[in-house]
GROMACS .gro file of C-alpha atoms in nm:
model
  237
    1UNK     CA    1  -0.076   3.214   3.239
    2UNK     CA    2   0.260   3.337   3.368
    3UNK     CA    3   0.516   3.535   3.161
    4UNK     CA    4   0.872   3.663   3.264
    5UNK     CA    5   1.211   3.703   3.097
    6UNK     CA    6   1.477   3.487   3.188
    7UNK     CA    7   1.811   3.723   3.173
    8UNK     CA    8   1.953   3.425   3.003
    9UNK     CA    9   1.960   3.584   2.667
   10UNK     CA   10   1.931   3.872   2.452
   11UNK     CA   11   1.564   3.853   2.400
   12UNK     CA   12   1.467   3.563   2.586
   13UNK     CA   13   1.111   3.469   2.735
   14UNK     CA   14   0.937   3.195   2.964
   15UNK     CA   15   0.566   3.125   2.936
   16UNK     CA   16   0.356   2.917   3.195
   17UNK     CA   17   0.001   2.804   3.127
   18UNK     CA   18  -0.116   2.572   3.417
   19UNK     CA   19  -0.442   2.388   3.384
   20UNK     CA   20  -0.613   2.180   3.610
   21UNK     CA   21  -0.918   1.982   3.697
   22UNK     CA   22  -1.048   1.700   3.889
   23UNK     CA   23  -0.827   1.406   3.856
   24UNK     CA   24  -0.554   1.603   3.527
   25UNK     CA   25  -0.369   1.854   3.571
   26UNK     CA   26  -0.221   1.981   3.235
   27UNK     CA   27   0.156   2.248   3.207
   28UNK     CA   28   0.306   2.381   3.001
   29UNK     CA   29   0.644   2.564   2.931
   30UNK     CA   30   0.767   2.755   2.645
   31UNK     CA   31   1.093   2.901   2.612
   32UNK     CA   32   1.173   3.166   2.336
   33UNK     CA   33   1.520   3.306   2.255
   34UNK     CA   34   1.622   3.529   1.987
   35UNK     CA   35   1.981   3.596   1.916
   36UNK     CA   36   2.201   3.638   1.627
   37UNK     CA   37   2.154   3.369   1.471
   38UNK     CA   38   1.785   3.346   1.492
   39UNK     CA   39   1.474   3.281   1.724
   40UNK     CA   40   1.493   2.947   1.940
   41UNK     CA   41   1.168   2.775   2.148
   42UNK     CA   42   1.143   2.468   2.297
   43UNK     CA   43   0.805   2.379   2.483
   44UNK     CA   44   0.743   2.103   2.746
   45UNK     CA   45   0.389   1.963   2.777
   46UNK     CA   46   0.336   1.777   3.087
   47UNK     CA   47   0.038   1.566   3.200
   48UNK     CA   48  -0.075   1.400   3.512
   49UNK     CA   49  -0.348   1.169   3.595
   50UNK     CA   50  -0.310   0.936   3.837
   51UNK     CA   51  -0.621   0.774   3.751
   52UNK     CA   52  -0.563   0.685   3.388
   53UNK     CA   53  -0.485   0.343   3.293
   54UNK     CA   54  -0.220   0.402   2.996
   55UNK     CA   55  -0.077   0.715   3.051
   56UNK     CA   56  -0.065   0.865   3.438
   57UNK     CA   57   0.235   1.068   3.386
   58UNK     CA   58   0.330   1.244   3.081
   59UNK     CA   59   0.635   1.462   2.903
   60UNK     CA   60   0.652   1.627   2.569
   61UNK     CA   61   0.907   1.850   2.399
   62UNK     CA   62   0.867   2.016   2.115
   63UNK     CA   63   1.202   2.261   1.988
   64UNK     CA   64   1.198   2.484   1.609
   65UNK     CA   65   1.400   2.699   1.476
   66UNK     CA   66   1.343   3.025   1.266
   67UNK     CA   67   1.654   3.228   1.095
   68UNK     CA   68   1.702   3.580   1.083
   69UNK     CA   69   1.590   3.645   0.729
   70UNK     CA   70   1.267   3.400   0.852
   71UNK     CA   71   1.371   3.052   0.744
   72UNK     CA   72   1.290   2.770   0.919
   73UNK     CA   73   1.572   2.535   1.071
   74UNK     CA   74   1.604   2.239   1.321
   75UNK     CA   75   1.822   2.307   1.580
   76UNK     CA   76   1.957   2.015   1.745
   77UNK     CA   77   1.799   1.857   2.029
   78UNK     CA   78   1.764   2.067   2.386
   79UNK     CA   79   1.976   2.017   2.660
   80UNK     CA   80   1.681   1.983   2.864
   81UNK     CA   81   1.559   1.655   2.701
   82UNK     CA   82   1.925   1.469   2.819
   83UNK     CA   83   1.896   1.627   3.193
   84UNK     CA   84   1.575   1.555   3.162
   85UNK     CA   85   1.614   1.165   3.120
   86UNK     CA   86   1.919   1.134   3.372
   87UNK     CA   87   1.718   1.292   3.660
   88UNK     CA   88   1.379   1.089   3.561
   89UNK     CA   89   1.327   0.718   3.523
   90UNK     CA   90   1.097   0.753   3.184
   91UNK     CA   91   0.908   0.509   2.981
   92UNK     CA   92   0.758   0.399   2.704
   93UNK     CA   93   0.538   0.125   2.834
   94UNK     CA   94   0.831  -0.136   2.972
   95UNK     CA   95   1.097   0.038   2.738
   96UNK     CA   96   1.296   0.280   2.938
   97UNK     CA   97   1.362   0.596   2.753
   98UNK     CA   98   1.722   0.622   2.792
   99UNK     CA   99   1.973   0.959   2.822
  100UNK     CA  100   2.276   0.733   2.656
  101UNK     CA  101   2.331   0.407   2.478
  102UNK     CA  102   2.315   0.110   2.741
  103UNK     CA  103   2.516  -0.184   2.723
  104UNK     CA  104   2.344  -0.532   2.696
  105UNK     CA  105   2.546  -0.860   2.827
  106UNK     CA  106   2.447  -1.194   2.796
  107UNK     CA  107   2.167  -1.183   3.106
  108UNK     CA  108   2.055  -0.924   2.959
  109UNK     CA  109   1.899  -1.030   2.617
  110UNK     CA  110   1.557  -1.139   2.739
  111UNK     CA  111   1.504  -0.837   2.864
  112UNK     CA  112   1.592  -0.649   2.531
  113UNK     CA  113   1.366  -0.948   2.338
  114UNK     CA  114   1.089  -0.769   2.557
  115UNK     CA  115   1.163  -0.437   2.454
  116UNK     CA  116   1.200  -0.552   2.083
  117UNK     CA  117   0.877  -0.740   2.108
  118UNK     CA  118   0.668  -0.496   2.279
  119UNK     CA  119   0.309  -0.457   2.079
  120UNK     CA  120   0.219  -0.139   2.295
  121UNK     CA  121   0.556   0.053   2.254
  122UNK     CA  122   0.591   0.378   2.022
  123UNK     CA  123   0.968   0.420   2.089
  124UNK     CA  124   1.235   0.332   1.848
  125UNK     CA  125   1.470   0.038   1.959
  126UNK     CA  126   1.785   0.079   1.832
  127UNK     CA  127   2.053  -0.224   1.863
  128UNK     CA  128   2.412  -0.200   1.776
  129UNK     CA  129   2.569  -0.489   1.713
  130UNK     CA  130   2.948  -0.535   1.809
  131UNK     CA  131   3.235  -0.467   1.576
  132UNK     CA  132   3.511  -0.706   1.551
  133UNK     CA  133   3.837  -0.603   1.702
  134UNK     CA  134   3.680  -0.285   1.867
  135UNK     CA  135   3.602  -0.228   2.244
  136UNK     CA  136   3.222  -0.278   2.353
  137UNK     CA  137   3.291   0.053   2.562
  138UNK     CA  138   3.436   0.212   2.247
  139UNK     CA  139   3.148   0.126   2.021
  140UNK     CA  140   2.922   0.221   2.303
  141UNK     CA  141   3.084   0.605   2.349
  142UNK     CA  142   3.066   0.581   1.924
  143UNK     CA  143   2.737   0.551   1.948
  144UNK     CA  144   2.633   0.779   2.138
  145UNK     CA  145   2.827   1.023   1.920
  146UNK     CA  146   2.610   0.971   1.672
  147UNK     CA  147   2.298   0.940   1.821
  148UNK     CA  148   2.329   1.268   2.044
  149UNK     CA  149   2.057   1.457   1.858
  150UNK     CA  150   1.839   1.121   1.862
  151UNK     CA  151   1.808   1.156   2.234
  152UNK     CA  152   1.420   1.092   2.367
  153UNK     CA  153   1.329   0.961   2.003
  154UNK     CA  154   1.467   0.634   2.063
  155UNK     CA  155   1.644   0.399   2.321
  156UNK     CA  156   1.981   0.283   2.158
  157UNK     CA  157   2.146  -0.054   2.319
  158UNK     CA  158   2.546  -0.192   2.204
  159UNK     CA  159   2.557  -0.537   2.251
  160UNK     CA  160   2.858  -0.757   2.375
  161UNK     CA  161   2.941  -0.990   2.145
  162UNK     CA  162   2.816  -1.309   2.423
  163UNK     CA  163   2.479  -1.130   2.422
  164UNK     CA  164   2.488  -1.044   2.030
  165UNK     CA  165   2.478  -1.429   1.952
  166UNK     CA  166   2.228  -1.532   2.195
  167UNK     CA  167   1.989  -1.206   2.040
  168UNK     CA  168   2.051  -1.329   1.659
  169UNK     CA  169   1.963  -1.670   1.757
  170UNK     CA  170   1.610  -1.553   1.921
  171UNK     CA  171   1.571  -1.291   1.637
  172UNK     CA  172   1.634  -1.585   1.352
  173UNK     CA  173   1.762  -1.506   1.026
  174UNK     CA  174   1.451  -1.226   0.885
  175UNK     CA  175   1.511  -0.962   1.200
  176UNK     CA  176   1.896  -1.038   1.338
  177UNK     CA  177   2.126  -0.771   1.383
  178UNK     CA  178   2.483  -0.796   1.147
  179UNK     CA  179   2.816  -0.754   1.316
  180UNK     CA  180   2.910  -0.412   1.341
  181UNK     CA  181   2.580  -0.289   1.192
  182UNK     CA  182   2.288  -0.109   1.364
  183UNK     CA  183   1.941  -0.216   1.341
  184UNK     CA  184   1.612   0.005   1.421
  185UNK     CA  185   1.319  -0.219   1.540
  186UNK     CA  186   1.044  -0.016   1.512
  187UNK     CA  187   0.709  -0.053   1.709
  188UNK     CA  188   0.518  -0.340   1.600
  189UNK     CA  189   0.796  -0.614   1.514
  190UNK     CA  190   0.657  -0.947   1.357
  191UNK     CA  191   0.933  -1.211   1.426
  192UNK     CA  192   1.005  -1.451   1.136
  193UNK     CA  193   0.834  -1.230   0.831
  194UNK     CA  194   1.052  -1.145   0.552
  195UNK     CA  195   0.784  -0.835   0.464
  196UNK     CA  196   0.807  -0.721   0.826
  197UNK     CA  197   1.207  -0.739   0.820
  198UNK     CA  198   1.248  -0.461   0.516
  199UNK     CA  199   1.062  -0.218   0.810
  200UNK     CA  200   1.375  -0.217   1.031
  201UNK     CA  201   1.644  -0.079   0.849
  202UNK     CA  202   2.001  -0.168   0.886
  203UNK     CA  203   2.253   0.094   0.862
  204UNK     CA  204   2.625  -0.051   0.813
  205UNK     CA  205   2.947   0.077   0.839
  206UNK     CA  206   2.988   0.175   0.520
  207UNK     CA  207   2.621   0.327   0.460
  208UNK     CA  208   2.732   0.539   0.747
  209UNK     CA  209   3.045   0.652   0.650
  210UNK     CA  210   2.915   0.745   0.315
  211UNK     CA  211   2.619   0.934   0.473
  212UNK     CA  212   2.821   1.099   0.713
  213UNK     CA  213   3.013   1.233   0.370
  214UNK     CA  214   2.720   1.323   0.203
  215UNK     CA  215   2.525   1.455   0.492
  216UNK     CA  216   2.714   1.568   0.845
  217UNK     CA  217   2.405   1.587   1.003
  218UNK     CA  218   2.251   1.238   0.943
  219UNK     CA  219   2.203   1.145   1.287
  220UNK     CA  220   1.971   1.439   1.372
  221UNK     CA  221   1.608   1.295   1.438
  222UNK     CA  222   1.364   1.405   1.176
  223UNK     CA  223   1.142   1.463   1.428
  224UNK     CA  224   1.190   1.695   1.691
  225UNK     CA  225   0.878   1.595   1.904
  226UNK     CA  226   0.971   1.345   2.167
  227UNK     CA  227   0.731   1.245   2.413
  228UNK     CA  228   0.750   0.985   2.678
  229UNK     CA  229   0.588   0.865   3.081
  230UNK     CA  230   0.777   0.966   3.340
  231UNK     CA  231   0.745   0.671   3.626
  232UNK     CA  232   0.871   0.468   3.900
  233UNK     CA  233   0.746   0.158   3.797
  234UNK     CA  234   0.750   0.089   3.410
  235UNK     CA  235   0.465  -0.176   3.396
  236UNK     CA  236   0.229   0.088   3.534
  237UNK     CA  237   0.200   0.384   3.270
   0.00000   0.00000   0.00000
C-alpha cells in the first residue's frame, strides 16, 4: 500500500493497494478531498485476468459524499469516469459503454436490436426517440445534457427518425419507443410481453419537464457504482 498527498487540494490524499497473484492482478485507487464544502472520494477498482472467460479486464468506480456537519450527499459523477470512457474502448459484454449519447441511422438498428436483446448484459440501454421538428444533433447534445451524471451507468442512443421506424417495427407494439420519448431497456428484455414492457419505463416530454420542476437533479444516477470491461474486442470479455 502506497499513500501520498496530491497538492491538488486543501486536504487531499491518494491511496494505492496493489495485489497480485498468478494469473489476477487486483488495484486499487482511492482519492479523498476535504474542502469547504465537505469530504469527497472516489475509488477505482481494477481487475485483470487474462485467463478468465467472462471478465479479463475490469473497472469500477465508486464516488460519496460527506458534508461538513457529517451528512451524507451524492456528488455528481467524477470527471474521471467520462475521460475514462473516451480514452478506453469499454464494454458490457457486446454493449459499448459509451462517454456521450451516440447517434443510430438506419444501418445501424440491428446492431442496437443486439444491444437491446442482449441476455448477458447488466448495462442500461437507453433509446431516445426523435422529436418532430427538432434536429437529431440537437436532441442528441439535449440528451446528453441530461444524462451527464448518468455517465458509465448506462449507454444512451438518439435515433434518426429512418432508423426510429425500422426499431419500432422490430420492437412491435409491447417494447417500441414513442416519438420524442425516451425508453430504458433494462437487462433481460422479453420481446412481445405486455408484463415485461411495464419494466422499461418511458419518460416523455412532459414527465420530464414536470420532474425537472419538481426535482433539478432527476437525471443524477441513483447509483453511483459503475462498473464495466475495458477491451479491444467486445465479444471477448
Amino acid at each position: 500500500m502506497a499513500q501520498a498527498p496530491t497538492g491538488s487540494g486543501r486536504d487531499s490524499l491518494l491511496t494505492v493497494i496493489e495485489q497480485g497473484e498468478e494469473g489476477l492482478l487486483r488495484l486499487l485507487l482511492e482519492y479523498v478531498e476535504t474542502n469547504e464544502h465537505g469530504t469527497w472520494t472516489t475509488r477505482l477498482y481494477a481487475t485483470s485476468a487474462p485467463g478468465s472467460r467472462r471478465l479479463k479486464q475490469v473497472l469500477w468506480f465508486e464516488s460519496e459524499g460527506m458534508r461538513p456537519d457529517g451528512s451524507p450527499v451524492q456528488p455528481a459523477t467524477p470527471r474521471v469516469v467520462r475521460r475514462t470512457l473516451q480514452a478506453v474502448d469499454a464494454f458490457d459484454g457486446p454493449v459499448p459503454v459509451l462517454s456521450e449519447p451516440r447517434t443510430v441511422r438506419l444501418d445501424d438498428v440491428d446492431e442496437l436490436i443486439s444491444f437491446i436483446e442482449d441476455e448477458d448484459r447488466d448495462l442500461s440501454v437507453v433509446v431516445a426517440a426523435p422529436v418532430p421538428g427538432v434536429s437529431t444533433a440537437k436532441w442528441a447534445q439535449a440528451i446528453g445534457s441530461l444524462t451527464r451524471d448518468a455517465v458509465g451507468c448506462a449507454s444512451f442512443f438518439v435515433l434518426e427518425p429512418a432508423a426510429a421506424d425500422a426499431l419500432n417495427a422490430r420492437l412491435g407494439s409491447t417494447h417500441a419507443v414513442p416519438a420524442g420519448a425516451v425508453r430504458t431497456f433494462v437487462p433481460r428484455v422479453d420481446m412481445g410481453d405486455w408484463a415485461d414492457a411495464r419494466r422499461h419505463r418511458i419518460l416523455t416530454a412532459k414527465d420530464d419537464e414536470r420532474r425537472a420542476q419538481a426535482e433539478p437533479e432527476v437525471h443524477r444516477a441513483t447509483d453511483s457504482s459503475r462498473g464495466y470491461d475495458s477491451a479491444a474486442e467486445p465479444a471477448r470479455r
